[in-house]
CSV table of C-alpha atoms in Angstrom, one decimal:
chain,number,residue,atom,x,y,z
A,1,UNK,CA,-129.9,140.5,-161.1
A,2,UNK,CA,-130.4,142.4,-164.3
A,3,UNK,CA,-128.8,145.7,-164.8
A,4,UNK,CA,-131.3,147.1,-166.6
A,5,UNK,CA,-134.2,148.7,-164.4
A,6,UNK,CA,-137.2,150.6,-166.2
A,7,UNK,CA,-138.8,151.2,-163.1
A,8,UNK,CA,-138.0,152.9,-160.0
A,9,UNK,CA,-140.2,154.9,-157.0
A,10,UNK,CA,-138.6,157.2,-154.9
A,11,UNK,CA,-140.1,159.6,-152.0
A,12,UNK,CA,-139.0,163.3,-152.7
A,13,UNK,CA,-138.8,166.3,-150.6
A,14,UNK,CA,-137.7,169.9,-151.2
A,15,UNK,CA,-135.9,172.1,-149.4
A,16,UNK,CA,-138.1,174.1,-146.5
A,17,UNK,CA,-137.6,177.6,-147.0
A,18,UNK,CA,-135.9,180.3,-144.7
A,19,UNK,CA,-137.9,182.7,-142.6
A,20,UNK,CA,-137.8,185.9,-142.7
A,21,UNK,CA,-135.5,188.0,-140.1
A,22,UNK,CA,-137.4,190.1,-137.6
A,23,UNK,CA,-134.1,192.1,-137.0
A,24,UNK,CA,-134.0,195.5,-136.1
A,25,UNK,CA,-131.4,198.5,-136.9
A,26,UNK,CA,-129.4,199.2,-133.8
A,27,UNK,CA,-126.5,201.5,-134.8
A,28,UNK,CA,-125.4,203.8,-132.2
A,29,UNK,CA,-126.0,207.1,-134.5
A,30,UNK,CA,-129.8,205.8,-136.1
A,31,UNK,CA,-132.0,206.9,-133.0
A,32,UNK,CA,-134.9,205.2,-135.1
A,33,UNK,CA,-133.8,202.6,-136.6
A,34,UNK,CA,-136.3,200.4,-137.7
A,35,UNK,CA,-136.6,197.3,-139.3
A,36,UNK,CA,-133.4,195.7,-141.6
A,37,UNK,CA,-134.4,192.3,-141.5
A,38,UNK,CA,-133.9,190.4,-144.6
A,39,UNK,CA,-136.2,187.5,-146.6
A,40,UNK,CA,-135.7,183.9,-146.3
A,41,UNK,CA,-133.9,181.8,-148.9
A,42,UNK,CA,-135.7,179.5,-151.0
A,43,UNK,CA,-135.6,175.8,-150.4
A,44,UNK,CA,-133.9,173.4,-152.9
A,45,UNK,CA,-135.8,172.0,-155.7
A,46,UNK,CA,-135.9,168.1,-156.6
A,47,UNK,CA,-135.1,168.3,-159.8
A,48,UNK,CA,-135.2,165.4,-162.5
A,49,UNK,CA,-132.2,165.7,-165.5
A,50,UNK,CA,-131.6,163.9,-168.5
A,51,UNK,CA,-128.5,162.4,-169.2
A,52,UNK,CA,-127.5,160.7,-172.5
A,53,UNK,CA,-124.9,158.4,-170.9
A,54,UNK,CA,-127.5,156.7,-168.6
A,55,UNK,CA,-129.8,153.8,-170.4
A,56,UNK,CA,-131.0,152.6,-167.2
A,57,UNK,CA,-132.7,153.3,-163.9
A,58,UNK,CA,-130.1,150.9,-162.3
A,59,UNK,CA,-128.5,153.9,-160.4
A,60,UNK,CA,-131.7,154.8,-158.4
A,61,UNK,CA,-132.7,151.5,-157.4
A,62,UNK,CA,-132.1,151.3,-154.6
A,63,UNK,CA,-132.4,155.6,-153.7
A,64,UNK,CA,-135.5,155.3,-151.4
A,65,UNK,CA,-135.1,159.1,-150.2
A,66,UNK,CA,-134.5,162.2,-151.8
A,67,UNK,CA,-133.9,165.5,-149.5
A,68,UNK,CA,-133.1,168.9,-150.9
A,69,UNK,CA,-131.5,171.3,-149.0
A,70,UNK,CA,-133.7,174.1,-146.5
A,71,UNK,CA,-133.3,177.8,-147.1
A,72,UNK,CA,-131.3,179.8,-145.4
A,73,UNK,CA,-133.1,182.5,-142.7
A,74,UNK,CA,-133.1,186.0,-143.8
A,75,UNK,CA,-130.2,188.2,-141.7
A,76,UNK,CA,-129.6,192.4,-140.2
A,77,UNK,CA,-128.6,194.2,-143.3
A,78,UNK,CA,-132.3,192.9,-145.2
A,79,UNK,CA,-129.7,190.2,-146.3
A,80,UNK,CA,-131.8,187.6,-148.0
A,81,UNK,CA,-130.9,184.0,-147.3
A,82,UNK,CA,-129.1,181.5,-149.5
A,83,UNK,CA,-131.1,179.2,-151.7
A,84,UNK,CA,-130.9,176.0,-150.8
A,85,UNK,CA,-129.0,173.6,-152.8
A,86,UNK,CA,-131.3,171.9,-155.7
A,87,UNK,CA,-131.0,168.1,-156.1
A,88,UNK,CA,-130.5,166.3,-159.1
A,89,UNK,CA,-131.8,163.3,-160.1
A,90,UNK,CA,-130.0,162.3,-163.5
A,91,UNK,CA,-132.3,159.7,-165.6
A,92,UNK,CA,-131.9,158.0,-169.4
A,93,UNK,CA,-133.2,159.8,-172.3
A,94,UNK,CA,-137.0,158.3,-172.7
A,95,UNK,CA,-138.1,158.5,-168.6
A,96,UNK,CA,-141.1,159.7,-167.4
A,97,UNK,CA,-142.1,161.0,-164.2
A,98,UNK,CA,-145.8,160.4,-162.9
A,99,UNK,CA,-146.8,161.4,-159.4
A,100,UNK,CA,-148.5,159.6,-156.6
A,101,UNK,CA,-152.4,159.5,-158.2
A,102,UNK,CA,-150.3,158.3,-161.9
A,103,UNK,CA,-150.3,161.6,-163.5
A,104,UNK,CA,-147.1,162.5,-165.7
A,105,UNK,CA,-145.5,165.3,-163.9
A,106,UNK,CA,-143.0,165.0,-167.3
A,107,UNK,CA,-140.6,163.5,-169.5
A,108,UNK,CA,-137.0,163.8,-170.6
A,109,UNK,CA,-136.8,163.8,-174.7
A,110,UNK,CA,-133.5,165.3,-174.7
A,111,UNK,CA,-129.7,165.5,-172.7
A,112,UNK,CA,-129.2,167.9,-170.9
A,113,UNK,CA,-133.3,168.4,-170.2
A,114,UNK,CA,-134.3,169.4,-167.0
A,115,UNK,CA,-138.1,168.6,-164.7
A,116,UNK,CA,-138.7,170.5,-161.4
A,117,UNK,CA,-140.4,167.7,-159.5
A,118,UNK,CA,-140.9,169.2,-156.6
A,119,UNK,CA,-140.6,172.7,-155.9
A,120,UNK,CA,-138.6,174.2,-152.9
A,121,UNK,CA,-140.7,176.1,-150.5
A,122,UNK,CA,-140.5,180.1,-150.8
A,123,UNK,CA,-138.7,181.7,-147.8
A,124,UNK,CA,-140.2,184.2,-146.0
A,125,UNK,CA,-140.4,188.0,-145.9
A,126,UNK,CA,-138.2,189.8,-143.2
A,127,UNK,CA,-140.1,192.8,-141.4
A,128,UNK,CA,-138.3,195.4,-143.5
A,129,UNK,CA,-141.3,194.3,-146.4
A,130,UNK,CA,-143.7,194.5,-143.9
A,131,UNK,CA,-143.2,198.4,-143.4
A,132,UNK,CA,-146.0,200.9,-143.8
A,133,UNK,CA,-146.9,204.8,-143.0
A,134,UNK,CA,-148.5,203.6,-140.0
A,135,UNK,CA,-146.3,200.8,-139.0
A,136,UNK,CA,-142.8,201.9,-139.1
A,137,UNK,CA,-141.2,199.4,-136.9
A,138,UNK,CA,-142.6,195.9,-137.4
A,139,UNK,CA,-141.1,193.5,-135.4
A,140,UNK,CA,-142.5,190.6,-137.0
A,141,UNK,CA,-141.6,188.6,-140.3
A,142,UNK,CA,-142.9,185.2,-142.0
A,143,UNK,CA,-141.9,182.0,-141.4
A,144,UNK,CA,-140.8,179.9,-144.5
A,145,UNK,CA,-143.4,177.7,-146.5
A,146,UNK,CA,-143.0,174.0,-146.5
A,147,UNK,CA,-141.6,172.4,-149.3
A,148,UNK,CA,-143.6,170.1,-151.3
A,149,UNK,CA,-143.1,166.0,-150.4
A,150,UNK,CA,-144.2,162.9,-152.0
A,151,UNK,CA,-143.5,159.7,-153.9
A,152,UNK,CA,-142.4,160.1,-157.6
A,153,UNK,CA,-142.7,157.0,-160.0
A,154,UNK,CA,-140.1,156.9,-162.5
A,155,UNK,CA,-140.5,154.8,-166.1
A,156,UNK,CA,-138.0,154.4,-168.5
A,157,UNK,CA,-139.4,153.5,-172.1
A,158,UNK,CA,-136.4,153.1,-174.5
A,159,UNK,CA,-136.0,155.2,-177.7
A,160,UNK,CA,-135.0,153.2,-181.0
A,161,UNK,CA,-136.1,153.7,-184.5
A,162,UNK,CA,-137.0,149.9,-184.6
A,163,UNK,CA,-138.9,147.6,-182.0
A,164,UNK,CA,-139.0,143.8,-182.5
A,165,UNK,CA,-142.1,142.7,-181.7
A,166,UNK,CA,-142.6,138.5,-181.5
A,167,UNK,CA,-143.5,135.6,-179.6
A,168,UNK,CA,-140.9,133.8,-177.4
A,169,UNK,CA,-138.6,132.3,-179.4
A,170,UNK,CA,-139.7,134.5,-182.7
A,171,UNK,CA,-136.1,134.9,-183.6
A,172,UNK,CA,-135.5,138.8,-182.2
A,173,UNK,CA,-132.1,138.4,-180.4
A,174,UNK,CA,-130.5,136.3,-182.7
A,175,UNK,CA,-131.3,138.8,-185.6
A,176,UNK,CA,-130.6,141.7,-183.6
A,177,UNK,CA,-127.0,139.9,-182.8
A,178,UNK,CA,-127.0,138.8,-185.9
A,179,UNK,CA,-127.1,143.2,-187.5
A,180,UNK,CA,-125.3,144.5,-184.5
A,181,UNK,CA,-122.5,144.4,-181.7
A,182,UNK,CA,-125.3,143.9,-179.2
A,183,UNK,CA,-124.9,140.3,-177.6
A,184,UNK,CA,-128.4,139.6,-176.4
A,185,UNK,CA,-128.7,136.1,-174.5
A,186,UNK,CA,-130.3,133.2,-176.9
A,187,UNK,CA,-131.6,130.1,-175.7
A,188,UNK,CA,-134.6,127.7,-177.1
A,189,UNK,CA,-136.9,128.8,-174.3
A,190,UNK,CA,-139.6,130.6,-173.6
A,191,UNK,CA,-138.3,134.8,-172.6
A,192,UNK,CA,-134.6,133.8,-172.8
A,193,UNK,CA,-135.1,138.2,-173.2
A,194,UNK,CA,-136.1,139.5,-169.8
A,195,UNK,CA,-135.1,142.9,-170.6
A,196,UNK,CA,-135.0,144.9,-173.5
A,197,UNK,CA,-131.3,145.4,-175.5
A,198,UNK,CA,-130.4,147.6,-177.7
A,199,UNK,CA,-127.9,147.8,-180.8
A,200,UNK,CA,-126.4,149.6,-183.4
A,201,UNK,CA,-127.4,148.8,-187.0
A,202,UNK,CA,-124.7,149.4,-189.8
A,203,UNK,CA,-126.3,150.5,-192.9
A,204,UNK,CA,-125.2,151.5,-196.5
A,205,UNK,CA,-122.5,154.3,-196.7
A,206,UNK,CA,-121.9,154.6,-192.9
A,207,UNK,CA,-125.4,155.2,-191.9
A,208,UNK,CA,-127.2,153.5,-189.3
A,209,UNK,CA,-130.0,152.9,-186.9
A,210,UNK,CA,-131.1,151.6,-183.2
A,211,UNK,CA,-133.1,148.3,-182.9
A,212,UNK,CA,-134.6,147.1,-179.9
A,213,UNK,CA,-135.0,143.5,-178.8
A,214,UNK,CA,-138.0,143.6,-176.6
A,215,UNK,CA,-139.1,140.8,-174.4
A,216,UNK,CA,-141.4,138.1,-175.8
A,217,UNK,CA,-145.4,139.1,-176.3
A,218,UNK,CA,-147.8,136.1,-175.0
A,219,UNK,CA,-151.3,136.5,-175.1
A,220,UNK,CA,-153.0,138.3,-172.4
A,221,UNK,CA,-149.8,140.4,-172.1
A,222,UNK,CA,-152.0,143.8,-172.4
A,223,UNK,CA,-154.1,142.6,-169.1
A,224,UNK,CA,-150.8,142.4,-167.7
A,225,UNK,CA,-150.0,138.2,-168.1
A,226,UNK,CA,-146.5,136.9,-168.4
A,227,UNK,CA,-144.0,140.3,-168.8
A,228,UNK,CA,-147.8,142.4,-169.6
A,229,UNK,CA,-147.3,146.3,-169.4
A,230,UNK,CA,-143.2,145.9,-168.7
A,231,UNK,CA,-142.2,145.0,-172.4
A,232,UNK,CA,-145.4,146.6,-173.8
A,233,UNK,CA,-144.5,150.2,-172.5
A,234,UNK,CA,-141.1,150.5,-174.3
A,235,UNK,CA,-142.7,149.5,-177.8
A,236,UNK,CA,-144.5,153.0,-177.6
A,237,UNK,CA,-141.2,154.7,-177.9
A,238,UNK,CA,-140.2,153.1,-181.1
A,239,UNK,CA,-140.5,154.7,-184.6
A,240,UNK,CA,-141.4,151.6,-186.0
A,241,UNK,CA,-142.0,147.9,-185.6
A,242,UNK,CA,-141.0,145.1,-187.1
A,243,UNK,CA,-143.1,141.7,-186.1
A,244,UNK,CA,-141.4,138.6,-186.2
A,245,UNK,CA,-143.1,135.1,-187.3
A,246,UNK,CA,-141.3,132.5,-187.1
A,247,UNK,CA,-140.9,130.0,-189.8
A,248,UNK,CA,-142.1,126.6,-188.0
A,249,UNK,CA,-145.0,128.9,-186.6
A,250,UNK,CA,-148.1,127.1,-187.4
A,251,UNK,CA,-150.3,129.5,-188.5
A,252,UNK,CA,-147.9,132.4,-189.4
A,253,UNK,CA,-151.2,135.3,-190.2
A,254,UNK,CA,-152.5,133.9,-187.2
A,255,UNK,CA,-149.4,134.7,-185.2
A,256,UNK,CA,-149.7,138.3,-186.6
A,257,UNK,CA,-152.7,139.3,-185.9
A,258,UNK,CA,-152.8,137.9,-182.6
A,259,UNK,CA,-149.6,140.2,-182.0
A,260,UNK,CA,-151.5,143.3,-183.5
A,261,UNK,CA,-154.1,142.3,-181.1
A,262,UNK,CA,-152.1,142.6,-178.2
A,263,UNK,CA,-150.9,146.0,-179.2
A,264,UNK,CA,-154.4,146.7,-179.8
A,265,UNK,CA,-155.4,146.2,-176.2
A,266,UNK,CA,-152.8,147.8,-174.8
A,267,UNK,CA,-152.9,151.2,-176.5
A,268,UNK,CA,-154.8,151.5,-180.0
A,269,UNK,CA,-152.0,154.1,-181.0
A,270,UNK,CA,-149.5,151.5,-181.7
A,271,UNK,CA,-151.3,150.4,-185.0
A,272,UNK,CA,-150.9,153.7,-186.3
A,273,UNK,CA,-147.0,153.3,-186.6
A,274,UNK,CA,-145.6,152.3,-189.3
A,275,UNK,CA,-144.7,148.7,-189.3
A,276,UNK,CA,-142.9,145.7,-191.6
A,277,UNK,CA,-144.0,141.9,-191.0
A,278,UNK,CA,-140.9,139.7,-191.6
A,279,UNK,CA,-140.8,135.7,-191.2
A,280,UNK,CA,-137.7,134.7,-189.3
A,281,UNK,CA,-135.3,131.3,-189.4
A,282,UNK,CA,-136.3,131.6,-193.7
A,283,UNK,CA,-133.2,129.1,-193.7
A,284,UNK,CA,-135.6,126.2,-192.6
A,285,UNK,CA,-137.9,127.0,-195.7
A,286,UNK,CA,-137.8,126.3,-199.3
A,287,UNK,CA,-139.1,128.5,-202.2
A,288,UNK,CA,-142.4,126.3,-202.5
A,289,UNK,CA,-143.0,127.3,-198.5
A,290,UNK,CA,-142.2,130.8,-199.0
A,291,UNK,CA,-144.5,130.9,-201.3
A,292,UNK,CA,-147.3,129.4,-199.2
A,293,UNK,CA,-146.6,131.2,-195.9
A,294,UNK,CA,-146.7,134.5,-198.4
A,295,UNK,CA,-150.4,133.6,-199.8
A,296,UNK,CA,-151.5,133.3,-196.3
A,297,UNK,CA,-151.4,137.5,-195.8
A,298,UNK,CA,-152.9,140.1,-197.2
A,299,UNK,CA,-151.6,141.8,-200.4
A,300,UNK,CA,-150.5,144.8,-198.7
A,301,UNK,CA,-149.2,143.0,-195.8
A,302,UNK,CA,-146.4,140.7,-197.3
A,303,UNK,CA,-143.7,139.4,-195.3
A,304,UNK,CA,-140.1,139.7,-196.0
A,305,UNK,CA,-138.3,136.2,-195.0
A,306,UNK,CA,-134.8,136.4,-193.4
A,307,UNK,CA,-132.1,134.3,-191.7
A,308,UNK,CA,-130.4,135.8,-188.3
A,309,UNK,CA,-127.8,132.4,-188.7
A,310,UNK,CA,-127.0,132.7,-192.5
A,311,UNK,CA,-127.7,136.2,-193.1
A,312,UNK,CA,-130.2,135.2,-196.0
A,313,UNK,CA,-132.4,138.4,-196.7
A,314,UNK,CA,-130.7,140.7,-194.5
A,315,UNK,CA,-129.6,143.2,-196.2
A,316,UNK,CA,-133.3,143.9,-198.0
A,317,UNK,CA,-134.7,143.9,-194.9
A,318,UNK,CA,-132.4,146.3,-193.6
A,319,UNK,CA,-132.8,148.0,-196.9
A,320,UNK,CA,-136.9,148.2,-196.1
A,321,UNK,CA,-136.1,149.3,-192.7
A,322,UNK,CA,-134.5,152.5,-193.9
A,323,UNK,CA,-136.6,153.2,-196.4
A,324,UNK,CA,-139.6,153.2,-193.4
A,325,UNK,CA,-137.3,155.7,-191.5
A,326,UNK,CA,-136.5,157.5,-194.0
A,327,UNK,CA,-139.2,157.6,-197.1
């Protein structure tokens, strides 16, 4: 089983709120005492909270049930009742929460971040509020509301300042293993990535940035084919993207704007990042094929060739990568 999980439903419901006390002043010296009933605590809140040190929804897989605590009722004195205790649900940086009919209820852009999902129910008022010129003693008070209930979705869509974007077998993990400590799985088949994996780039003078080795793109994946929506979803995140082409690829413009296409379909929005077309495996070409694959695209649309085994145009790649970020 994979432990990473981008994808995780779970029924939630608040706390019930405390009813109000109906309680009535009964000191020996107060001949009329009246009413001294207090208001019902609040119910607990279900609330969602972002923490940095999570990068996966593996903890809440299987959480079927969330229950916050009920209010306490109010008490003699017009003592209110304690809130009930909130729930926290702690997700990664980058997860949205959409309710039952899809609707994002929020998102978590930050550590520390916090999402009332579902909102405890307010306690009610003890007869002492209910007091009036002409009703001096009630001997009545309200009940607590409900809490609100419900089935949350939760979707995790990683943040990196570069997404890798490629067939099967376009080269991504071994160039990402290749820049970074990150030890992606590689294999000459088809979506030897199943999940996406993230790593640390070293750049010039101590710098660096986060790249993202996201499963394979087929065609069809925007209707939802092969890994569809799953891999799709976390590109939307990145900052920018860098397509893969491989070298043996037999029409590498093709290749591209089939990817594009994909993206395209998906959500239009993703052509409006900024991206960098790269040719991977260059250590299988010579100059004369550079040269060829290079005529096949678009002035403005050159790829930069690179080797993930020898490290043969790394460094200028990187070097365009930061100057994407960072121009």
């Amino acid at each position: 089983m994979s432990n990473f999980v981008d994808y995780v439903k779970i029924h939630c419901k608040s706390g019930h709120g405390g009813g109000g006390s109906a309680h009535l002043r009964r000191e020996k010296y107060i001949p009329k005492g009246g009413p001294d009933g207090g208001d019902g605590g609040r119910g607990g809140h279900v609330i969602m909270r972002g923490n940095s040190h999570e990068w996966t929804l593996l903890p809440l897989r299987y959480t079927r049930h969330v229950k916050a605590e009920r209010g306490q009722n109010g008490a003699k004195n017009q003592l209110t009742g304690a809130y009930g205790e909130d729930v926290y649900i702690n997700v990664p940086i980058g997860t949205i929460a959409k309710n039952e009919d899809g609707e994002v209820v929020g998102e978590i852009l930050e550590d520390g971040q916090e999402i009332i999902l579902m909102e405890g129910g307010k306690g009610g008022k003890g007869n002492e509020f209910f007091k009036t010129s002409t009703n001096q003693t009630p001997r009545f008070a309200q009940p607590g509301m409900d809490g609100q209930e419900g089935y949350i979705v939760f979707e995790l869509k990683i943040l990196a300042d570069v997404g890798l974007v490629g067939f099967p077998n376009a080269g991504k993990s071994t160039l990402l293993a290749s820049v970074s400590a990150a030890k992606p799985k590689i294999a000459n088949y088809a979506f030897t990535t199943l999940t996406p994996n993230l790593g640390i780039v070293d750049y010039r003078n101590y710098k660096s940035f986060v790249m993202a080795d996201i499963p394979g793109i087929i065609e069809g994946a925007a209707e939802g084919k092969g890994l569809g929506h799953r891999f799709l979803r976390h590109i939307e995140r990145n900052s920018i993207l860098l397509f893969l082409i491989p070298s043996d690829s037999e029409d590498h413009f093709q290749e591209f704007k089939i990817l594009e296409n994909e993206l395209k379909e998906y959500n239009p929005e993703l052509l409006d990042k900024d991206f960098i077309i790269s040719v991977s495996k260059a250590d299988l070409l010579d100059d004369e094929l550079k040269k060829e694959i290079s005529a096949e695209f678009p002035e403005n649309k050159k790829p930069l060739f690179f080797s993930g085994v020898t490290g043969e145009g790394l460094m200028e790649l990187k070097d365009a990568i930061w100057k994407q970020l960072h121009g």
